[in-house]
Each structure stands twice: as C-alpha cells, then as structure tokens.
mmCIF file of C-alpha atoms and ligand atoms in Angstrom:
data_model
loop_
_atom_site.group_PDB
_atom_site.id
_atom_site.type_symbol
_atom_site.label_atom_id
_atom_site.label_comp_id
_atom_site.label_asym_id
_atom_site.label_seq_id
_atom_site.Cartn_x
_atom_site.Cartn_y
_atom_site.Cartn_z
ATOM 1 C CA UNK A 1 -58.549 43.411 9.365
ATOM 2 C CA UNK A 2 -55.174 45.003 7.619
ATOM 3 C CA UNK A 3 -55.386 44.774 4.052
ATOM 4 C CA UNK A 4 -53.481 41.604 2.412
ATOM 5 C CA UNK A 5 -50.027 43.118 1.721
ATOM 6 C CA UNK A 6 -47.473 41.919 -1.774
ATOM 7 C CA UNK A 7 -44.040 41.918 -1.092
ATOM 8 C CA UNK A 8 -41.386 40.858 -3.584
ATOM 9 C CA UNK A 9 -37.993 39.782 -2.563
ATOM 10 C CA UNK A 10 -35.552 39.733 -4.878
ATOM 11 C CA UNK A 11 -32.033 38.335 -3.520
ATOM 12 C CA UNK A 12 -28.933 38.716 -5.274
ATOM 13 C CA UNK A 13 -25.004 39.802 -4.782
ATOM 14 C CA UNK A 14 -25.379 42.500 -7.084
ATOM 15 C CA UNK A 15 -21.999 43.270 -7.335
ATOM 16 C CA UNK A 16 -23.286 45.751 -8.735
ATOM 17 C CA UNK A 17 -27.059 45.798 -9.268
ATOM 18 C CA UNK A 18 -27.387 46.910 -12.925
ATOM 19 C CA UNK A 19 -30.346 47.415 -15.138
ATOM 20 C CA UNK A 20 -31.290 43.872 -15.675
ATOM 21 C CA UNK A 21 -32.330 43.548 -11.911
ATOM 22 C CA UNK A 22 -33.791 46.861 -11.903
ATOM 23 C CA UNK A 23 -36.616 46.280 -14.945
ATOM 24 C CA UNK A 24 -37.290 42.115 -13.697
ATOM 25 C CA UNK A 25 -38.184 44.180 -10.501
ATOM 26 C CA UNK A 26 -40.005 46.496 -11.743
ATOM 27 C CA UNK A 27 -41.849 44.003 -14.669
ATOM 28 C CA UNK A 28 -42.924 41.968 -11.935
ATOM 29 C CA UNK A 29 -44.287 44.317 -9.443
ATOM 30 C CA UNK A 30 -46.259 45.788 -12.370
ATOM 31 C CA UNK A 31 -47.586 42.012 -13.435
ATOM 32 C CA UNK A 32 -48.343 40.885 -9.851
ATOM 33 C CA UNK A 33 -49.704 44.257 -8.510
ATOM 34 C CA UNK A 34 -46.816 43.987 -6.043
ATOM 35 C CA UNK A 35 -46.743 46.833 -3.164
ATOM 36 C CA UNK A 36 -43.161 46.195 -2.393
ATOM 37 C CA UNK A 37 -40.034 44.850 -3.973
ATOM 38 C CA UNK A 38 -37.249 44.116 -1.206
ATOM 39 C CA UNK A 39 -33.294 44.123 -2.646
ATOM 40 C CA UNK A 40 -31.391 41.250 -0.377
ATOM 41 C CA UNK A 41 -27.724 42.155 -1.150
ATOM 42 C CA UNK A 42 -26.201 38.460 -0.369
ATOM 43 C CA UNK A 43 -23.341 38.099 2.651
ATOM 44 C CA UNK A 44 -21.656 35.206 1.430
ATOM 45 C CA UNK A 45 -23.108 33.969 -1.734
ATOM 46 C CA UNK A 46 -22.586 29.801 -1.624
ATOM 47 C CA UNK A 47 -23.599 29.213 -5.856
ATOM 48 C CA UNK A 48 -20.652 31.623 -6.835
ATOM 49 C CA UNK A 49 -17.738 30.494 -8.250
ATOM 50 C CA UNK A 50 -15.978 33.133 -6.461
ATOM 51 C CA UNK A 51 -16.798 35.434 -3.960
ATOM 52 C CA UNK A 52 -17.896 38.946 -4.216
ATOM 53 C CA UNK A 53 -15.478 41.575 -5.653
ATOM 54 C CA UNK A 54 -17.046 44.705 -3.493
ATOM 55 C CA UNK A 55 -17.625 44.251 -0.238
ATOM 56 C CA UNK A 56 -20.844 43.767 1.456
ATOM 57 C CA UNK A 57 -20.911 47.802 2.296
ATOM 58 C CA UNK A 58 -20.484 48.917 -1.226
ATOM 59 C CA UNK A 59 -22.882 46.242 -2.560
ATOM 60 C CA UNK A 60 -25.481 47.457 0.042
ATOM 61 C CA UNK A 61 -24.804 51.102 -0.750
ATOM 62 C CA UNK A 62 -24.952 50.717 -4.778
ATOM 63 C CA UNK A 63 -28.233 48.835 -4.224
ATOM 64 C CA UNK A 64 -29.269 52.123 -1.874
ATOM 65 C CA UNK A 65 -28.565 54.044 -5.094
ATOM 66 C CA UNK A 66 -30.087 52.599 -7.703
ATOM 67 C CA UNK A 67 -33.544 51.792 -6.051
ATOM 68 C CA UNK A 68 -34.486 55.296 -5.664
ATOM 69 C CA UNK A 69 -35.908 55.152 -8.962
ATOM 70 C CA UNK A 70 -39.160 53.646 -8.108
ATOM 71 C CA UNK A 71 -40.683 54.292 -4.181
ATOM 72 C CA UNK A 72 -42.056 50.296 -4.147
ATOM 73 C CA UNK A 73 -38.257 49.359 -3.907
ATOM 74 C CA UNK A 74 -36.113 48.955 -0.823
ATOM 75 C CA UNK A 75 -33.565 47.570 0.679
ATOM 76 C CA UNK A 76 -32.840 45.043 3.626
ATOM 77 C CA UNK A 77 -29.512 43.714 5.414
ATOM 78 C CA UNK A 78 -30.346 40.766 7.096
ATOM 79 C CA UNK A 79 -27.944 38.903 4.883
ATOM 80 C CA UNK A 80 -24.901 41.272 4.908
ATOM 81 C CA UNK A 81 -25.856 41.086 8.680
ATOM 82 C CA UNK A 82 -25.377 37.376 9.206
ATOM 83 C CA UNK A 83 -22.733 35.316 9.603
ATOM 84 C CA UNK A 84 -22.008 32.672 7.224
ATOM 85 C CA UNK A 85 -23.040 31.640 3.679
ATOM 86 C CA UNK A 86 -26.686 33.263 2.126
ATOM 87 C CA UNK A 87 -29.577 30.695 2.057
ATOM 88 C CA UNK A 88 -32.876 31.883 1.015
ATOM 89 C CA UNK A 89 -34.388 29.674 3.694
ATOM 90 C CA UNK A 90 -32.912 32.194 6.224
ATOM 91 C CA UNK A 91 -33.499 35.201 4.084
ATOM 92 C CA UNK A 92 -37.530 34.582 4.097
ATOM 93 C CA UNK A 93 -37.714 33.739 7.929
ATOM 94 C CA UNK A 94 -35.784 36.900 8.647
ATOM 95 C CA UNK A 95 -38.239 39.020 6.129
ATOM 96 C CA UNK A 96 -40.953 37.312 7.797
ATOM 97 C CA UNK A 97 -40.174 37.905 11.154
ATOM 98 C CA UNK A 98 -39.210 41.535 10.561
ATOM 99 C CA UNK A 99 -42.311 41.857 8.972
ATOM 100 C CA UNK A 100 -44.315 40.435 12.002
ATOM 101 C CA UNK A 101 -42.430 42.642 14.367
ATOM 102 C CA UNK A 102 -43.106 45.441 12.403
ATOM 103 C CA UNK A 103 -46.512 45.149 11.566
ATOM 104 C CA UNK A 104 -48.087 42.643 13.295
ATOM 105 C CA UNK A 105 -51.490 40.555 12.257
ATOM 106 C CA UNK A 106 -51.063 42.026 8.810
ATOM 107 C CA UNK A 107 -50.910 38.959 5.917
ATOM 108 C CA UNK A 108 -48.522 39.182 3.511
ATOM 109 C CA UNK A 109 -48.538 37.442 0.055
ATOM 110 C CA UNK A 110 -44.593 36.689 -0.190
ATOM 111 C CA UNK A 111 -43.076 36.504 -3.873
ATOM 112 C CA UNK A 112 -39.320 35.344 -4.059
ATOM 113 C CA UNK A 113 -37.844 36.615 -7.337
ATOM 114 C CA UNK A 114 -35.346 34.681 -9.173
ATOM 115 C CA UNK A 115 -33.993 34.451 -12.308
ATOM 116 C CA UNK A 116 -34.878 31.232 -14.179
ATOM 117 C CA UNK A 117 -30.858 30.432 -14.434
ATOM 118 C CA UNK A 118 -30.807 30.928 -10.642
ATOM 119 C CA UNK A 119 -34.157 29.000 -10.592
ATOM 120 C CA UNK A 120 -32.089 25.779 -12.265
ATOM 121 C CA UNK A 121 -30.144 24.756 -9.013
ATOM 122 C CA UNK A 122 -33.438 25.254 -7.111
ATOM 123 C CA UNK A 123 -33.451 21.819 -5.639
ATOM 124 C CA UNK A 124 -30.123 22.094 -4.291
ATOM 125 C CA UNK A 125 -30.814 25.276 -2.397
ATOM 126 C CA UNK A 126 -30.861 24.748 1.646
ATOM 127 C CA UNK A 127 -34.010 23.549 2.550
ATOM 128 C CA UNK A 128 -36.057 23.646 -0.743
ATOM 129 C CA UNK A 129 -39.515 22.400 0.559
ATOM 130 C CA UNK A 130 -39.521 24.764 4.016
ATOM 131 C CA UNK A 131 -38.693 27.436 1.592
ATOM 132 C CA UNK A 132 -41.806 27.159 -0.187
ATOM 133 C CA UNK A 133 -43.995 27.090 2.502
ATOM 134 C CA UNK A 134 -42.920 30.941 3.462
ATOM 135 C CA UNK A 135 -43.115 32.384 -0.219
ATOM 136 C CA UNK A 136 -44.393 31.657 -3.621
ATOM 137 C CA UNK A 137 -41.234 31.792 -6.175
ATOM 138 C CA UNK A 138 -41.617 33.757 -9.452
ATOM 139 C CA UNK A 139 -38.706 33.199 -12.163
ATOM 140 C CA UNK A 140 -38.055 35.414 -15.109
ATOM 141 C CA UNK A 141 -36.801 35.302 -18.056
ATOM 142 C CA UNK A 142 -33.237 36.081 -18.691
ATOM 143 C CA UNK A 143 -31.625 36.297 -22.146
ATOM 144 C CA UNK A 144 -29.282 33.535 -22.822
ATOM 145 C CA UNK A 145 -31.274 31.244 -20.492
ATOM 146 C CA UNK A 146 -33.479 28.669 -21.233
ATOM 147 C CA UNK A 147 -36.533 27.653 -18.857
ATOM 148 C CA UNK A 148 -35.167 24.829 -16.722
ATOM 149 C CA UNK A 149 -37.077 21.759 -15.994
ATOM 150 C CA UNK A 150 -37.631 22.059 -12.130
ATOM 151 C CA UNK A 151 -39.582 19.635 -10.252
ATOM 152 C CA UNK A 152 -41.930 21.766 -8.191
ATOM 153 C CA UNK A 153 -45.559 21.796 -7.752
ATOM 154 C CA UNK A 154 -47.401 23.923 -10.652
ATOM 155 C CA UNK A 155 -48.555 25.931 -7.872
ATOM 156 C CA UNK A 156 -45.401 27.071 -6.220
ATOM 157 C CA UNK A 157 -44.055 28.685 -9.188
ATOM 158 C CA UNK A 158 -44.873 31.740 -11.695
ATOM 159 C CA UNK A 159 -43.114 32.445 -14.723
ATOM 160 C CA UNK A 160 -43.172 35.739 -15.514
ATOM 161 C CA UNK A 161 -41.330 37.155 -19.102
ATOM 162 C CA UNK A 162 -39.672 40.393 -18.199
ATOM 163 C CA UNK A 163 -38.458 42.766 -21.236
ATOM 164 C CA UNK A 164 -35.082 41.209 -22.272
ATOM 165 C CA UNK A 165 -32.331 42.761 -20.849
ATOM 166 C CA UNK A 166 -28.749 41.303 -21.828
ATOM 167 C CA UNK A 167 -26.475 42.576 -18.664
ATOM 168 C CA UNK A 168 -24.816 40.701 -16.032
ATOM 169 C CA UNK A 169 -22.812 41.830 -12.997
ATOM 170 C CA UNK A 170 -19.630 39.527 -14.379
ATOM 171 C CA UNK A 171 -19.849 41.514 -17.871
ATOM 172 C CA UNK A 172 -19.508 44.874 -15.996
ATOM 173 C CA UNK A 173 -16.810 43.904 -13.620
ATOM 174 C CA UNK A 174 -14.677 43.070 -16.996
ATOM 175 C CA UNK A 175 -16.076 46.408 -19.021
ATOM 176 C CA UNK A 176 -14.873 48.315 -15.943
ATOM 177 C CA UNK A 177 -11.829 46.273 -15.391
ATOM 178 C CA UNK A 178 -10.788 46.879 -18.761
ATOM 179 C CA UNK A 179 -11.650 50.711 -18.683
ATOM 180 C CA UNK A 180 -14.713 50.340 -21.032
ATOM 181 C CA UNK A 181 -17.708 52.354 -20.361
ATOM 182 C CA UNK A 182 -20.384 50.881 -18.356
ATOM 183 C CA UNK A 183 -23.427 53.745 -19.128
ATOM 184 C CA UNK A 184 -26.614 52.920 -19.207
ATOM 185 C CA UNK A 185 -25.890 49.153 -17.770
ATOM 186 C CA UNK A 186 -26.399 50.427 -13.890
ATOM 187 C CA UNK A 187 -27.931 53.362 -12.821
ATOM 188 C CA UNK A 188 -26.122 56.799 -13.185
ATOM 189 C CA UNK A 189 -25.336 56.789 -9.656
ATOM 190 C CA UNK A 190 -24.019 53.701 -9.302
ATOM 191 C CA UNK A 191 -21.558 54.160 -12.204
ATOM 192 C CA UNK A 192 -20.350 56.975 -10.233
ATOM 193 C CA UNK A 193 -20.095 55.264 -7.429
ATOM 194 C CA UNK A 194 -17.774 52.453 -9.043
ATOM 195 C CA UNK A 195 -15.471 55.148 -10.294
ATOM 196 C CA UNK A 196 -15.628 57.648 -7.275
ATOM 197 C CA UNK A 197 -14.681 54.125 -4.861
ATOM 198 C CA UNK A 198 -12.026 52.249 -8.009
ATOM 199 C CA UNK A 199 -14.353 49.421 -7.217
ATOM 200 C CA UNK A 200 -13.880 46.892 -10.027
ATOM 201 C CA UNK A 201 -10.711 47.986 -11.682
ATOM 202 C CA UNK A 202 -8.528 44.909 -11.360
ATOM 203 C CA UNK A 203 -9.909 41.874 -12.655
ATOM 204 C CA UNK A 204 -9.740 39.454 -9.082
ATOM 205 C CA UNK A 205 -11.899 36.411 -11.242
ATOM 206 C CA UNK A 206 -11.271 36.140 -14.498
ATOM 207 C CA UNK A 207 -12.780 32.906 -14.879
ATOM 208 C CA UNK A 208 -16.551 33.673 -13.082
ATOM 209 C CA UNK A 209 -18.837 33.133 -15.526
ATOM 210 C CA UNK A 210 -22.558 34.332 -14.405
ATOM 211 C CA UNK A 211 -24.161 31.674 -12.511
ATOM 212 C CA UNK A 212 -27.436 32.414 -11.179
ATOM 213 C CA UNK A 213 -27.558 33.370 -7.428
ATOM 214 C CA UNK A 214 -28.920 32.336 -4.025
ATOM 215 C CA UNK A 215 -29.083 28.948 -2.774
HETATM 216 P P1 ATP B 1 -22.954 37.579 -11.808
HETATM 217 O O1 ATP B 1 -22.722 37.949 -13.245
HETATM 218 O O2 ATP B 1 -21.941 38.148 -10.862
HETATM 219 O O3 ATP B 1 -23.143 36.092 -11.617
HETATM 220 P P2 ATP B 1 -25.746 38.416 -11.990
HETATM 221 O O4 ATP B 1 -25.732 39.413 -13.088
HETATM 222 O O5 ATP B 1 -26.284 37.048 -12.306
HETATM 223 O O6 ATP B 1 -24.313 38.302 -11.329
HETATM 224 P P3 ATP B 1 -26.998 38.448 -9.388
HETATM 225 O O7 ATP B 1 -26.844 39.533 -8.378
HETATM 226 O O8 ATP B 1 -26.305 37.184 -9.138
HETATM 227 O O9 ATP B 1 -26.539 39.080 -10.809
HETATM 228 O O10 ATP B 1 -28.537 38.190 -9.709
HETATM 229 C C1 ATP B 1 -29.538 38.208 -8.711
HETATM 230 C C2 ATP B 1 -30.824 37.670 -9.309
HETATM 231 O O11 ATP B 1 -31.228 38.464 -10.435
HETATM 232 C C3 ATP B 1 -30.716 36.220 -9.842
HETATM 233 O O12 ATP B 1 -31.929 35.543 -9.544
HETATM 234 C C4 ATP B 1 -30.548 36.409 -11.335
HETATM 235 O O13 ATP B 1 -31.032 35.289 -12.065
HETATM 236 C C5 ATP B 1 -31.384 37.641 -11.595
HETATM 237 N N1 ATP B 1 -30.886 38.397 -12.738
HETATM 238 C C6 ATP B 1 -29.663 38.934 -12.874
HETATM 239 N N2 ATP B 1 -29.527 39.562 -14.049
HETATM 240 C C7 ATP B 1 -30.695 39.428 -14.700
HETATM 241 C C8 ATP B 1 -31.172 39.858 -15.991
HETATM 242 N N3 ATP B 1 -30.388 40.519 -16.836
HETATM 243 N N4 ATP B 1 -32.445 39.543 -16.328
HETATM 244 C C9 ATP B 1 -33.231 38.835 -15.466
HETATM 245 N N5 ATP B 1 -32.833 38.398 -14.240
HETATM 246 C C10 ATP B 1 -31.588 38.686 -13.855
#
C-alpha cells in the first residue's frame, strides 16, 4: 500500500501572492508535517468586492515565481481554467480527481488553508457540508483578525498560529499604485515582475478593503 500522502491547498487571488501567504504556507506545512502545499490562484473570486486587478495569467505566473522558494510548494490551474465564479467545493473535487488520475489508490490527507478572516463567511461558501467531507480546513491567524465564531464540528477544523505577518494584496496594489516601494512584502521576483509588466500602477478599486477569499 502507497504511503498516506499530506497535501495542503491553499486558495487565494493573490493578486499578488506576497509574504503573508508565503510563511502561513510554509508555518503550516512545518506544523502538520505536510508533503505538499498546492497555490489555487482564483478565476473569478465571488467574496471580492471587486474583481481582480491582474489577470488570471499574471496572477498564475507571480504565484510560479514566488513558490520556488520551498520544493513542497506548487501550483495548480483548475480555477483560472474554469469558467465562472471560484468555489472551493469545485476546487477540492478537481484536486481530488487530478490526484486520483495521477496517482491512483494512493490516500491523501487533504488540508484546505484559509485565513481565519476568510474562515468567517465559511457558512456561506457553496456547499459548506460537501466541502468538508473532501478536506479537513486549517485557519490561521492573521494580524488584525480576530478568531471568528464558526459553527463547525471541533473536528473539521485546526487552528494553527502562523508568525504574524501584517501584508495584504489590497495594501500593495495602493503602495505600488502610489509609487511606494513594495520590497520585502512579495518575493524579489515578483516585485520585478509587477514593475517589468506596470501591473498595479493605476488604482482600478480604491474602495476594496481586504476581505478574506474563497467561497
Ligand atoms: P486582498 O487584500 O486583495 O483581499 P489578501 O491579502 O487577503 O487579498 P488573498 O489572496 O485573498 O490575499 O488570500 C488568500 C488566503 O490567504 C486567504 O485565506 C487569506 O485569509 C489568507 N491570507 C492572506 N494574507 C494573509 C496573511 N498576511 N496572514 C495569514 N493569512 C493570510
């Protein structure tokens, strides 16, 4: 029998990824012993205020970038790749089912990251009891958030503290817009790639506030 495999999936538009994605990921694959941590770049993200300033190409490649930091992250496409708005209902059957295809009989421990500002509006996500029978969720700490009061089994949910890191995509979109620097809040690579591309420089949403992510 294959070895028992633990995957992370941690959904998000990161637009862009920055370094408060980048250390929950890592904090919790440390904690939880995880073998993987899969990046879900969102298509159409249905808790945002307002949709995605890059496009679902430049999200996808920034998210390429910045993962090469540590080998147990990666990247996957089945949202940018279908149609209509992100649920994480559809993100965990596609995972799944990839998974199966690809390696077939082996069992996989799923873990479905989330911050716990994004965990708040849990019980309005699509489908919130289907959900958790394909994954366990694990919500992390996030400065400026409290721990919401959810109503989910004890079992269903791990809360994990992750070293505080005080970043959001909305306050780089605005440093960049305003021609502030934006070092050391994404990875080198990705700051280049938001000044090589212009991504960013004209503020389209000046009223999206950070709001969690992923239905
Ligand atoms: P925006 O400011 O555009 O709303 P964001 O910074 O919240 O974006 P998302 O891509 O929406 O970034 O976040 C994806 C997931 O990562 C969510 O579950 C969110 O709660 C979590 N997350 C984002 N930033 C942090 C952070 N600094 N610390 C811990 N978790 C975070």
């Amino acid at each position: 029998m294959p070895e028992t495999c633990r995957i992370g999936v941690l959904g998000g538009t990161f637009d862009p990824i920055h370094a408060g994605h980048l250390a929950a990921a890592g904090a919790v694959a440390d904690r939880l012993g995880l073998d993987r941590v899969i990046f879900v770049p969102s298509g159409q993200p249905w808790m945002k205020a307002a949709p995605p300033q890059a496009g679902p190409a430049d999200r996808l490649r920034m998210v390429e970038l910045a993962i090469v930091q540590d080998p147990r992250f990666e990247v996957s496409r089945v949202d940018v790749d279908r149609p209509g708005p992100t649920y994480a209902v559809d993100t965990m059957a596609d995972l799944r089912a990839s998974h199966d295809r690809q390696s077939p009989g082996q069992q996989v421990d799923w873990h479905f990251i989330v911050g716990v500002d994004a965990l708040a509006g849990f019980m309005q996500w699509r489908e919130p009891s289907r959900l958790l029978t394909m994954t366990r969720l694990v919500a992390v700490t996030r400065p400026g958030h409290a721990r919401p009061v959810v109503p989910l089994p004890a079992d269903a949910v791990d809360f994990i503290a992750v070293p505080p890191v005080d970043v959001s995509s909305t306050r780089i979109r605005a440093l960049v817009a305003e021609g502030r620097s934006i070092t050391g809040l994404v990875a080198p690579a990705v700051e280049h790639y938001i000044s090589a591309h212009g991504l960013y420089r004209a503020s389209r949403s000046p009223g999206h506030q950070a709001a969690g992510d992923r239905p």
